[in-house]
Amino acid sequence: MIQSQAAPQQASDDIAVTLKGVNKWYGDFQVLRDINLTVQRGERIVICGPSGSGKSTLIRCINHLESHQEGTITVDGVTLSDKMKDVEKLRRDAGMVFQNFNLFPHLSVLDNCILPQRRVLKRSKAEAREVGMKFLTRVRIPEQADKFPGQLSGGQQQRVAIARALCMEPSLMLFDEPTSALDPEMVGEVLETMVELAGTGMTMLCVTHEMGFAREVADRVIFMDAWQIVEENTPDAFFDNPQNERTQNFLSQIL
Amino acid sequence: MIGFLQSIFGEFYGKMIFILLDATQYTIYLSLVAFIGGGLIGLVMTVLKILPNRATRIFATSYIWLFQSIPLLMLLFLIGLGVPSFFKVDVSPWLAAGISLTLFTSAYMSEVWRGALESVPNGQWEGARALGMTFRQTLLDVIAPQALRIATPPTVGFMVQVIKGTSMAYIIDFTDLMRWGKKIANSQVPGAEPFIVFPIVALIYFALCFPLSQWSKAMERKQALGKTR
Ligand SMILES: Nc1ncnc2c1ncn2[C@@H]1O[C@H](COP(=O)(O)OP(=O)(O)O)[C@@H](O)[C@H]1O
Ligand SMILES: [Mg+2]
């Protein structure tokens, strides 16, 4: 039954995310306008654009923290809707890193990594601990495992948040301005972690204005303005030779 | 006990204080009933109120609104006097007082707890949901532990209101500290005038409430310190 209904998808294994004609409103206010986007597996995409242009909303729709009203969003072959059965499975496949970390302040760094593994993946305590330490080591803060988030610097907290998301072994990582809330001297360590993650072949969608990062790792840069995708290009073409007037304006402001 | 009190306060006042202290146990029992019963119902109402379900939310909101708006004294009259005379049933003062104070307590408790739950930043919900945790898991493992710390001082503080609230139950013949105090004060016996008896009664209420409010304040101070750390 289920198999026969599955629509034939063109090389669906190679495609991580597709958005087709996505429209979204908050009440009467349209925040996403006809968004079309295909993300190949392993692709690294940077999304930038002025504040309020709908970047957060776009990536929050991809793990269904927000729901859209029109169009289709498909993640790992699963089409999202309000009626979808296993939204938890989708969310654990699409890890998310927030501007404000959203670590659990009442749990130690290691327990932040352990809790979701125990609850969502039903891993044993020992396994969850081992995986937690593995990823804390990967983001280079294994020695902070027993501290509480409030005792860490912003940069360290964000790296814990990345490790916590990676513990769920996602196939896709979403970043929403992961360095915007950080003191300037801590931006580097988080970007470095993200560059390393890109090196592992992870599919990444990053909302960020860090142009150095975009040039170094992005396969494509997407520029959003006024709730739609205005321009889309390779980083070098995008930064050196922006086509759209609004892109040129935006770049002249941030560069 | 009575001998001990009489050896300190003399025969007359020793006996009076003994009677009052003996009656105090019912004040404590009633407070505990209200606190536990009200706590349980309050917990249920809190959960109903935050569930993503319109019907339960409206039900809980109406409940809280209703019992927060009716004065405790009115509840006591309604349940202790109104219900028995309307339905021609016997409602013991114990039952009436227990139900009234439970309803009263539950409405306030759920308000305090809902406030505590809502004071946990929304990012905590999003962080947990984005990891694939369910509503229930998020509530129990992420939100509730943080809300509990916020809610404990006002919860203990509210216990003081409950204890003081029990004193109104004398009006439906519930036999507690207040009722015995009033009885003795009305007795016309020299040495047991209201200006002597009521201060003693007040002192006993104070002895019950003061430690609780101090404890609540101490916890609040500790949390304030923890935040600035
Ligand atoms: N929950 C919401 N309700 C109503 N409007 C919202 C909500 N969240 C965001 N918006 C509005 O939607 C627009 C896009 O927001 P957002 O996606 O956060 O932009 P960006 O991340 O690009 O700064 C903004 O104008 C914002 O004010
Ligand atoms: Mg944003």
Coordinates of C-alpha atoms and ligand atoms in Angstrom, one line a residue:
Chain A
M1 CA 0.0 0.0 0.0
I2 CA 2.4 2.6 1.2
Q3 CA 5.1 1.7 -1.3
S4 CA 2.8 1.8 -4.2
Q5 CA 1.6 5.3 -3.2
A6 CA 5.1 6.7 -3.0
A7 CA 5.5 9.1 -5.9
P8 CA 8.4 8.4 -8.1
Q9 CA 11.0 11.0 -7.3
Q10 CA 13.8 12.0 -9.5
A11 CA 17.0 10.9 -7.9
S12 CA 15.3 11.6 -4.5
D13 CA 18.3 10.2 -2.7
D14 CA 20.4 13.1 -3.9
I15 CA 17.9 15.8 -2.8
A16 CA 17.7 16.9 0.8
V17 CA 15.1 19.6 0.7
T18 CA 12.8 21.0 -1.9
L19 CA 10.5 24.0 -1.6
K20 CA 8.0 24.5 -4.3
G21 CA 5.8 27.6 -4.5
V22 CA 5.8 28.1 -0.8
N23 CA 3.6 30.9 0.6
K24 CA 3.2 31.7 4.2
W25 CA 1.2 34.3 6.1
Y26 CA 1.0 35.6 9.6
G27 CA -2.6 36.6 9.7
D28 CA -2.9 39.0 6.7
F29 CA 0.8 39.6 6.5
Q30 CA 2.6 37.5 3.9
V31 CA 6.1 36.5 5.1
L32 CA 7.1 34.1 2.4
R33 CA 6.3 34.7 -1.3
D34 CA 6.6 32.0 -3.8
I35 CA 9.7 30.4 -2.4
N36 CA 11.3 27.8 -4.7
L37 CA 14.5 26.1 -3.6
T38 CA 16.2 22.7 -4.1
V39 CA 19.0 21.7 -1.8
Q40 CA 21.1 18.8 -2.9
R41 CA 22.5 16.4 -0.4
G42 CA 25.8 17.6 0.9
E43 CA 25.2 21.1 -0.4
R44 CA 26.0 24.2 1.8
I45 CA 23.8 27.1 1.3
V46 CA 24.1 30.5 2.9
I47 CA 21.0 32.7 3.2
C48 CA 21.4 36.4 3.8
G49 CA 19.3 39.5 3.5
P50 CA 18.0 42.4 5.5
S51 CA 16.4 41.9 8.9
G52 CA 12.7 41.0 8.6
S53 CA 13.0 39.6 5.1
G54 CA 11.8 36.2 6.1
K55 CA 15.0 34.2 6.5
S56 CA 14.2 32.8 9.9
T57 CA 10.7 31.9 8.9
L58 CA 12.0 30.1 5.8
I59 CA 14.3 27.8 7.7
R60 CA 11.9 27.4 10.6
C61 CA 9.4 26.1 8.0
I62 CA 11.9 23.4 6.9
N63 CA 11.8 21.7 10.3
H64 CA 8.1 22.6 10.7
L65 CA 8.6 24.9 13.7
E66 CA 6.4 27.1 11.6
S67 CA 3.8 25.8 9.2
H68 CA 3.3 27.2 5.7
Q69 CA -0.1 27.6 4.0
E70 CA 0.6 27.1 0.3
G71 CA 3.1 25.1 -1.8
T72 CA 5.1 22.0 -0.8
I73 CA 8.1 21.5 1.4
T74 CA 9.8 18.1 1.1
V75 CA 12.6 17.0 3.5
D76 CA 14.3 13.7 3.0
G77 CA 11.4 12.6 0.8
V78 CA 8.8 13.5 3.4
T79 CA 6.3 16.2 2.5
L80 CA 5.4 18.5 5.4
S81 CA 1.9 19.3 6.4
D82 CA 0.1 20.1 9.7
K83 CA -1.4 16.6 9.5
M84 CA 1.9 14.8 9.1
K85 CA 2.4 11.9 11.5
D86 CA 6.0 12.0 12.5
V87 CA 7.0 15.6 12.9
E88 CA 9.5 14.5 15.6
K89 CA 11.3 12.3 13.1
L90 CA 11.6 15.2 10.7
R91 CA 13.0 17.4 13.4
R92 CA 15.6 15.0 14.5
D93 CA 16.7 14.6 10.9
A94 CA 17.0 18.4 10.6
G95 CA 19.1 19.7 13.4
M96 CA 18.7 23.4 14.2
V97 CA 21.1 25.9 15.8
F98 CA 19.5 29.1 17.1
Q99 CA 20.8 32.6 17.6
N100 CA 20.3 32.3 21.3
F101 CA 21.6 28.8 21.7
N102 CA 18.5 27.6 23.6
L103 CA 20.5 25.3 25.8
F104 CA 18.7 23.9 28.8
P105 CA 20.0 26.0 31.8
H106 CA 19.0 23.4 34.4
L107 CA 21.1 20.7 32.9
S108 CA 24.9 20.3 32.6
V109 CA 26.5 20.6 29.2
L110 CA 26.7 16.8 28.9
D111 CA 23.2 16.3 30.1
N112 CA 22.0 18.8 27.5
C113 CA 23.5 16.3 24.9
I114 CA 22.2 13.2 26.7
L115 CA 18.5 14.2 27.3
P116 CA 17.3 14.4 23.7
Q117 CA 19.2 11.2 22.8
R118 CA 17.5 9.4 25.6
R119 CA 14.0 10.7 25.0
V120 CA 14.0 10.8 21.2
L121 CA 16.4 8.1 20.1
K122 CA 15.7 5.9 23.2
R123 CA 19.5 5.4 23.6
S124 CA 20.9 3.9 26.7
K125 CA 22.5 6.2 29.2
A126 CA 25.9 4.8 28.5
E127 CA 25.6 5.2 24.7
A128 CA 24.1 8.7 25.0
R129 CA 27.0 9.7 27.2
E130 CA 29.5 8.3 24.9
V131 CA 28.0 10.0 21.8
G132 CA 27.6 13.2 23.8
M133 CA 31.3 13.2 24.7
K134 CA 32.2 12.4 21.1
F135 CA 30.5 15.5 19.8
L136 CA 31.7 17.7 22.6
T137 CA 35.2 16.6 21.7
R138 CA 34.5 17.4 18.1
V139 CA 33.5 20.9 19.0
R140 CA 36.6 21.1 21.3
I141 CA 35.0 21.5 24.7
P142 CA 35.0 18.0 26.3
E143 CA 36.5 19.6 29.4
Q144 CA 33.3 21.7 29.9
A145 CA 31.0 18.6 30.0
D146 CA 30.1 18.9 33.7
K147 CA 29.6 22.7 33.7
F148 CA 26.3 24.4 33.3
P149 CA 25.5 26.5 30.3
G150 CA 25.4 29.7 32.4
Q151 CA 29.1 29.1 33.3
L152 CA 30.2 29.1 29.7
S153 CA 31.0 31.9 27.3
G154 CA 28.6 32.6 24.4
G155 CA 30.9 31.0 21.9
Q156 CA 31.2 27.9 24.0
Q157 CA 27.5 27.7 24.5
Q158 CA 26.9 27.9 20.8
R159 CA 29.4 25.1 20.2
V160 CA 27.5 23.0 22.8
A161 CA 24.3 23.7 20.9
I162 CA 25.9 22.4 17.7
A163 CA 27.2 19.3 19.5
R164 CA 23.8 18.7 21.0
A165 CA 22.2 18.9 17.6
L166 CA 24.8 16.6 16.1
C167 CA 24.2 14.0 18.8
M168 CA 20.9 13.3 17.1
E169 CA 22.8 12.4 13.9
P170 CA 20.8 14.7 11.6
S171 CA 21.1 14.5 7.9
L172 CA 20.7 18.2 7.6
M173 CA 21.7 21.2 9.8
L174 CA 19.8 24.5 9.9
F175 CA 21.6 27.5 11.4
D176 CA 19.7 30.7 12.2
E177 CA 22.2 33.5 12.6
P178 CA 24.4 31.4 14.9
T179 CA 27.0 34.1 15.5
S180 CA 24.7 37.2 15.7
A181 CA 24.3 37.1 19.5
L182 CA 28.0 36.6 20.2
D183 CA 30.8 39.0 21.2
P184 CA 33.0 39.6 18.2
E185 CA 35.9 37.7 19.6
M186 CA 33.8 34.6 19.9
V187 CA 32.5 34.5 16.4
G188 CA 35.6 32.9 15.0
E189 CA 35.5 29.8 17.1
V190 CA 31.8 29.1 16.1
L191 CA 32.5 29.7 12.5
E192 CA 35.5 27.4 12.7
T193 CA 33.3 24.6 14.1
M194 CA 30.8 25.2 11.2
V195 CA 33.6 25.1 8.7
E196 CA 34.7 21.8 10.1
L197 CA 31.2 20.5 10.0
A198 CA 31.0 21.5 6.4
G199 CA 34.1 19.4 5.8
T200 CA 32.3 16.3 6.9
G201 CA 29.9 16.6 4.0
M202 CA 26.9 17.7 6.1
T203 CA 24.0 19.4 4.3
M204 CA 23.8 22.9 5.7
L205 CA 21.5 25.8 5.4
C206 CA 22.9 28.8 7.2
V207 CA 21.3 32.1 7.7
T208 CA 24.3 34.3 8.3
H209 CA 26.0 37.5 7.3
E210 CA 29.5 36.2 7.8
M211 CA 30.8 36.7 4.3
G212 CA 34.1 35.0 4.9
F213 CA 32.3 31.9 5.9
A214 CA 30.0 32.1 2.9
R215 CA 33.0 32.4 0.5
E216 CA 34.8 29.6 2.2
V217 CA 32.2 26.9 2.4
A218 CA 29.0 27.9 0.6
D219 CA 28.1 26.3 -2.7
R220 CA 25.4 28.8 -3.2
V221 CA 24.3 32.1 -1.6
I222 CA 20.7 33.0 -1.5
F223 CA 19.6 36.6 -1.0
M224 CA 16.2 37.3 0.4
D225 CA 14.5 40.7 0.5
A226 CA 10.9 41.6 1.1
W227 CA 9.9 38.0 1.8
Q228 CA 11.1 36.4 -1.4
I229 CA 14.3 35.0 -2.9
V230 CA 15.8 37.8 -5.0
E231 CA 19.1 36.4 -6.1
E232 CA 20.9 33.1 -6.0
N233 CA 24.5 32.5 -7.0
T234 CA 27.8 31.1 -6.2
P235 CA 29.5 33.1 -3.4
D236 CA 32.2 34.6 -5.7
A237 CA 29.7 35.7 -8.3
F238 CA 27.3 36.8 -5.6
F239 CA 29.7 39.1 -3.7
D240 CA 31.9 40.3 -6.6
N241 CA 29.2 40.8 -9.2
P242 CA 25.7 41.0 -7.7
Q243 CA 23.0 41.2 -10.4
N244 CA 20.1 42.6 -8.5
E245 CA 20.0 46.2 -7.4
R246 CA 18.7 45.3 -4.0
T247 CA 21.5 42.9 -3.5
Q248 CA 24.0 45.6 -4.4
N249 CA 22.4 47.9 -1.9
F250 CA 22.5 45.3 0.8
L251 CA 26.1 44.3 0.1
S252 CA 27.2 47.9 0.1
Q253 CA 25.7 48.2 3.6
I254 CA 27.3 45.2 5.2
L255 CA 30.7 45.0 3.5
Chain B
M1 CA 0.6 18.7 78.0
I2 CA -2.1 20.5 79.8
G3 CA -0.2 20.1 83.1
F4 CA 2.9 21.5 81.5
L5 CA 1.0 24.6 80.2
Q6 CA -0.7 25.1 83.5
S7 CA 2.7 25.0 85.3
I8 CA 3.8 27.9 83.1
F9 CA 0.7 30.0 82.6
G10 CA -1.3 29.1 85.7
E11 CA -4.4 27.0 85.9
F12 CA -6.8 29.2 84.1
Y13 CA -4.6 30.4 81.2
G14 CA -2.9 27.1 80.9
K15 CA -6.2 25.5 80.2
M16 CA -7.2 28.2 77.8
I17 CA -4.0 27.9 75.8
F18 CA -4.3 24.1 75.9
I19 CA -7.8 24.3 74.3
L20 CA -6.6 26.8 71.7
L21 CA -3.6 24.7 70.8
D22 CA -5.7 21.6 70.7
A23 CA -8.1 23.4 68.2
T24 CA -5.1 24.5 66.2
Q25 CA -4.5 21.0 65.0
Y26 CA -7.8 21.2 63.0
T27 CA -6.6 24.5 61.4
I28 CA -3.5 22.6 60.3
Y29 CA -5.4 19.6 59.0
L30 CA -7.8 21.8 57.1
S31 CA -4.8 23.8 55.7
L32 CA -3.1 20.5 54.6
V33 CA -6.3 19.2 53.0
A34 CA -6.7 22.5 51.1
F35 CA -3.1 22.6 50.1
I36 CA -2.9 19.0 48.9
G37 CA -6.4 18.9 47.3
G38 CA -6.0 22.4 45.8
G39 CA -2.5 21.5 44.6
L40 CA -3.7 18.4 42.8
I41 CA -6.6 20.1 41.1
G42 CA -4.5 23.1 40.5
L43 CA -1.9 20.9 38.7
V44 CA -4.6 19.4 36.5
M45 CA -6.0 22.8 35.7
T46 CA -2.5 24.1 34.8
V47 CA -1.9 21.2 32.4
L48 CA -5.4 21.6 30.9
K49 CA -4.6 25.3 30.4
I50 CA -1.3 24.8 28.5
L51 CA -2.3 21.8 26.4
P52 CA -2.6 22.7 22.8
N53 CA -6.3 22.1 22.9
R54 CA -8.9 24.9 22.8
A55 CA -11.6 23.0 24.7
T56 CA -9.4 22.1 27.7
R57 CA -8.0 25.6 27.7
I58 CA -11.4 27.2 27.8
F59 CA -12.5 24.9 30.6
A60 CA -9.5 25.5 32.7
T61 CA -9.6 29.3 32.1
S62 CA -13.3 29.4 33.2
Y63 CA -12.6 27.3 36.2
I64 CA -9.7 29.5 37.4
W65 CA -11.6 32.7 36.6
L66 CA -14.7 31.4 38.4
F67 CA -13.0 30.4 41.7
Q68 CA -10.7 33.3 41.7
S69 CA -13.7 35.7 41.5
I70 CA -15.8 34.2 44.3
P71 CA -14.8 35.3 47.8
L72 CA -13.8 32.4 50.0
L73 CA -16.5 33.4 52.5
M74 CA -19.1 33.2 49.7
L75 CA -17.8 29.7 48.8
L76 CA -18.1 28.6 52.4
F77 CA -21.7 29.9 52.5
L78 CA -22.6 28.3 49.2
I79 CA -21.2 24.9 50.0
G80 CA -21.7 24.8 53.7
L81 CA -25.2 26.4 53.9
G82 CA -26.6 26.8 50.3
V83 CA -26.0 23.3 49.1
P84 CA -27.5 21.5 52.2
S85 CA -30.6 23.6 52.2
F86 CA -31.2 23.5 48.5
F87 CA -30.6 19.8 48.0
K88 CA -31.8 18.8 51.4
V89 CA -28.6 16.9 52.2
D90 CA -26.3 17.0 55.1
V91 CA -22.9 18.5 54.5
S92 CA -20.6 18.3 57.4
P93 CA -18.6 21.4 58.2
W94 CA -15.5 19.4 57.6
L95 CA -16.5 18.5 54.1
A96 CA -17.8 22.0 53.2
A97 CA -14.7 23.7 54.5
G98 CA -12.5 21.2 52.8
I99 CA -14.2 21.6 49.4
S100 CA -14.4 25.4 49.7
L101 CA -10.7 25.8 50.6
T102 CA -9.7 23.3 48.0
L103 CA -11.5 25.1 45.2
F104 CA -10.1 28.4 46.4
T105 CA -6.6 27.1 46.6
S106 CA -6.7 25.3 43.3
A107 CA -7.6 28.4 41.3
Y108 CA -4.7 30.4 42.8
M109 CA -2.2 27.6 42.5
S110 CA -2.9 27.0 38.9
E111 CA -2.4 30.7 38.2
V112 CA 0.9 30.7 40.0
W113 CA 2.1 27.6 38.2
R114 CA 0.9 28.7 34.8
G115 CA 2.7 32.0 35.3
A116 CA 5.8 30.0 36.2
L117 CA 5.5 27.8 33.1
E118 CA 5.0 30.8 30.9
S119 CA 8.0 32.6 32.4
V120 CA 10.2 29.9 30.9
P121 CA 11.4 31.5 27.6
N122 CA 9.8 30.3 24.5
G123 CA 13.2 29.4 23.1
Q124 CA 13.3 26.5 25.6
W125 CA 10.3 25.0 23.9
E126 CA 11.7 25.6 20.4
G127 CA 15.1 24.2 21.4
A128 CA 13.6 20.9 22.7
R129 CA 11.0 20.6 19.9
A130 CA 13.7 21.2 17.3
L131 CA 15.6 18.2 18.7
G132 CA 12.6 16.0 18.1
M133 CA 11.3 15.9 21.7
T134 CA 7.5 15.7 22.0
F135 CA 5.2 18.2 23.7
R136 CA 5.0 15.9 26.8
Q137 CA 8.8 15.3 27.0
T138 CA 9.5 19.0 26.6
L139 CA 7.0 19.9 29.3
L140 CA 8.2 17.3 31.8
D141 CA 12.0 17.3 31.2
V142 CA 12.7 20.9 30.1
I143 CA 10.0 23.3 31.1
A144 CA 8.6 21.9 34.3
P145 CA 12.0 21.7 36.1
Q146 CA 12.7 25.3 35.3
A147 CA 9.2 26.4 36.2
L148 CA 9.4 24.5 39.5
R149 CA 12.2 26.6 40.8
I150 CA 10.4 29.8 39.9
A151 CA 7.1 28.6 41.4
T152 CA 8.3 27.2 44.7
P153 CA 8.6 30.5 46.7
P154 CA 5.2 31.8 45.7
T155 CA 3.7 28.4 46.3
V156 CA 5.0 28.3 49.9
G157 CA 4.0 31.9 50.3
F158 CA 0.5 31.1 49.3
M159 CA 0.3 28.4 52.0
V160 CA 0.2 31.4 54.4
Q161 CA -2.9 32.6 52.6
V162 CA -4.5 29.2 52.9
I163 CA -3.8 29.0 56.7
K164 CA -5.3 32.4 57.2
G165 CA -8.2 31.5 54.9
T166 CA -9.1 28.5 57.1
S167 CA -10.0 30.9 59.9
M168 CA -13.1 31.8 57.9
A169 CA -14.4 28.3 58.2
Y170 CA -15.6 29.0 61.7
I171 CA -18.6 30.7 60.1
I172 CA -20.0 27.3 59.0
D173 CA -19.3 25.8 62.4
F174 CA -15.9 24.2 61.5
T175 CA -14.2 23.6 64.8
D176 CA -10.8 25.2 64.6
L177 CA -8.5 27.7 66.3
M178 CA -10.7 30.6 65.2
R179 CA -13.9 29.0 66.4
W180 CA -12.6 28.1 69.8
G181 CA -11.0 31.6 70.2
K182 CA -14.3 33.2 69.5
K183 CA -16.1 30.8 71.8
I184 CA -13.8 31.6 74.7
A185 CA -13.9 35.3 74.0
N186 CA -17.7 35.2 74.1
S187 CA -17.8 33.2 77.3
Q188 CA -18.1 36.3 79.5
V189 CA -15.6 34.7 82.0
P190 CA -13.4 37.3 83.6
G191 CA -9.9 37.0 82.3
A192 CA -11.1 35.6 79.0
E193 CA -12.1 38.9 77.4
P194 CA -11.7 39.4 73.7
F195 CA -8.7 41.7 74.1
I196 CA -6.9 38.9 75.9
V197 CA -8.0 35.9 73.9
F198 CA -7.7 37.2 70.4
P199 CA -4.1 38.4 70.7
I200 CA -3.3 34.8 71.8
V201 CA -5.1 33.4 68.8
A202 CA -3.4 35.9 66.6
L203 CA 0.0 34.8 68.0
I204 CA -0.7 31.2 67.2
Y205 CA -1.6 32.1 63.6
F206 CA 1.6 34.1 63.5
A207 CA 3.6 31.2 64.7
L208 CA 2.2 29.0 61.9
C209 CA 2.6 31.5 59.1
F210 CA 5.8 33.4 59.9
P211 CA 8.2 30.5 59.4
L212 CA 6.5 29.7 56.0
S213 CA 6.8 33.3 54.8
Q214 CA 10.4 33.5 56.0
W215 CA 11.2 30.3 54.2
S216 CA 9.5 31.5 51.0
K217 CA 11.5 34.8 51.2
A218 CA 14.8 33.0 51.8
M219 CA 14.2 30.9 48.7
E220 CA 13.4 33.9 46.7
R221 CA 16.6 35.6 47.8
K222 CA 18.6 32.6 47.0
Q223 CA 17.2 32.5 43.5
A224 CA 17.9 36.2 43.0
L225 CA 21.5 35.5 44.0
G226 CA 21.7 32.5 41.7
K227 CA 20.6 34.7 38.8
T228 CA 23.3 37.3 39.2
R229 CA 26.0 34.7 39.6
Ligands
LIG1 N1 5.1 35.0 15.0 C1 5.0 36.1 14.1 N2 3.9 36.7 14.0 C2 3.7 37.8 13.1 N3 4.7 38.3 12.4 C3 5.9 37.6 12.5 C4 6.1 36.5 13.4 N4 7.4 36.1 13.3 C5 8.0 37.0 12.4 N5 7.1 37.9 11.9 C6 7.4 38.9 10.9 O1 7.7 38.2 9.7 C7 8.7 38.9 9.0 C8 9.9 38.0 8.8 O2 10.5 37.6 10.0 P1 11.8 36.7 10.1 O3 11.6 35.5 9.3 O4 12.1 36.6 11.5 O5 12.9 37.6 9.4 P2 14.4 37.6 9.4 O6 14.8 36.3 10.1 O7 14.8 37.6 7.9 O8 14.9 38.8 10.1 C9 9.1 40.1 9.9 O9 8.5 41.2 9.3 C10 8.5 39.8 11.2 O10 8.1 40.9 11.9
MG2 MG 15.9 36.0 11.8

